[in-house]
C-alpha positions as a Markdown table, in Angstrom:
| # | Residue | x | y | z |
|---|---|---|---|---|
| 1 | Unk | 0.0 | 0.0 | 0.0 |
| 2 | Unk | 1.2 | 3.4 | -1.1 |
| 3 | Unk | 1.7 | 5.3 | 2.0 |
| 4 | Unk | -0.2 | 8.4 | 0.4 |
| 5 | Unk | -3.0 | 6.5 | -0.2 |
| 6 | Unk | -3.4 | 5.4 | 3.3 |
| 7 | Unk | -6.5 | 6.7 | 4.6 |
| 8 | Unk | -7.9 | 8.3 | 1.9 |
| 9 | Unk | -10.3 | 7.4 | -0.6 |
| 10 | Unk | -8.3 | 5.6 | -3.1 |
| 11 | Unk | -7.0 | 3.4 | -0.2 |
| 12 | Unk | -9.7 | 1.0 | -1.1 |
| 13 | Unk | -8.3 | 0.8 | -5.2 |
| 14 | Unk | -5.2 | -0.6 | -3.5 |
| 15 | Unk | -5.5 | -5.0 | -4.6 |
| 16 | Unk | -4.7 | -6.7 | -1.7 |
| 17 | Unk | -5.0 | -11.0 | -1.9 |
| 18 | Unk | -5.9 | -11.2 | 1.8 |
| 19 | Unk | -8.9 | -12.3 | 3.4 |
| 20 | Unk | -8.6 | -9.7 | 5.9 |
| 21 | Unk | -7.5 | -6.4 | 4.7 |
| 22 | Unk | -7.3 | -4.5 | 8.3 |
| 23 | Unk | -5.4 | -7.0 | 10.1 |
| 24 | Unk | -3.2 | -7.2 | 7.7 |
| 25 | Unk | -2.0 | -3.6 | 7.0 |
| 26 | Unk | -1.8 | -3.2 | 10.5 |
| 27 | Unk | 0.6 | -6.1 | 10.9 |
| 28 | Unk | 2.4 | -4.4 | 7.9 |
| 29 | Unk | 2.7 | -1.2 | 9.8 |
| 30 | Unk | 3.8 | -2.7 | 12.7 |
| 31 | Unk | 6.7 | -4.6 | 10.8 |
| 32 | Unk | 7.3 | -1.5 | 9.4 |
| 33 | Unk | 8.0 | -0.1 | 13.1 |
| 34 | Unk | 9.8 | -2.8 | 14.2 |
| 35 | Unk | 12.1 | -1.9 | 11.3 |
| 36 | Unk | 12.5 | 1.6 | 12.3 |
| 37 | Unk | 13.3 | 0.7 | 16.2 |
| 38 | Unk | 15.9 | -1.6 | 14.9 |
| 39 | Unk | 18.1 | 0.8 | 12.8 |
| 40 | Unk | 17.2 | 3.7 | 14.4 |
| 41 | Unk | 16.4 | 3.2 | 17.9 |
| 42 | Unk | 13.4 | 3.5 | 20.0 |
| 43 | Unk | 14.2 | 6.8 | 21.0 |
| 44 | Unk | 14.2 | 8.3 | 18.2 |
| 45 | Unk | 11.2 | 7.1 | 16.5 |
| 46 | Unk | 9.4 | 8.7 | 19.2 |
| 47 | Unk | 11.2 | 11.8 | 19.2 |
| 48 | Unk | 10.3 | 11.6 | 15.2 |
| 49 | Unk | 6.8 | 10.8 | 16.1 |
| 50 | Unk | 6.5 | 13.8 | 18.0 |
| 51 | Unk | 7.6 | 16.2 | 16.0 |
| 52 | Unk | 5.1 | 15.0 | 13.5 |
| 53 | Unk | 2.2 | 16.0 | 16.1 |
């Protein structure tokens, strides 16, 4: 899933071959944290989180 498109109307053009769409982009997003902790450190993600508020 395009990151732009999360969220907004054309998320739902997105093909996903899942049975269940929601679980699964949220387990995508979550690997996609996971990732970020790992090479850049918890700390900073949530300093980066942050500033995006």
């Amino acid at each position: 899933m395009p990151p732009q498109y999360f969220k907004t109307r054309n998320e739902d053009c997105v093909k996903l071959n899942v049975t269940h769409r929601i679980p699964f982009m949220y387990s995508e997003f979550a690997c996609m944290v996971d990732y970020l902790i790992e090479f850049y450190g918890k700390d900073k993600l949530l300093k980066f989180m942050t500033a995006l508020l």
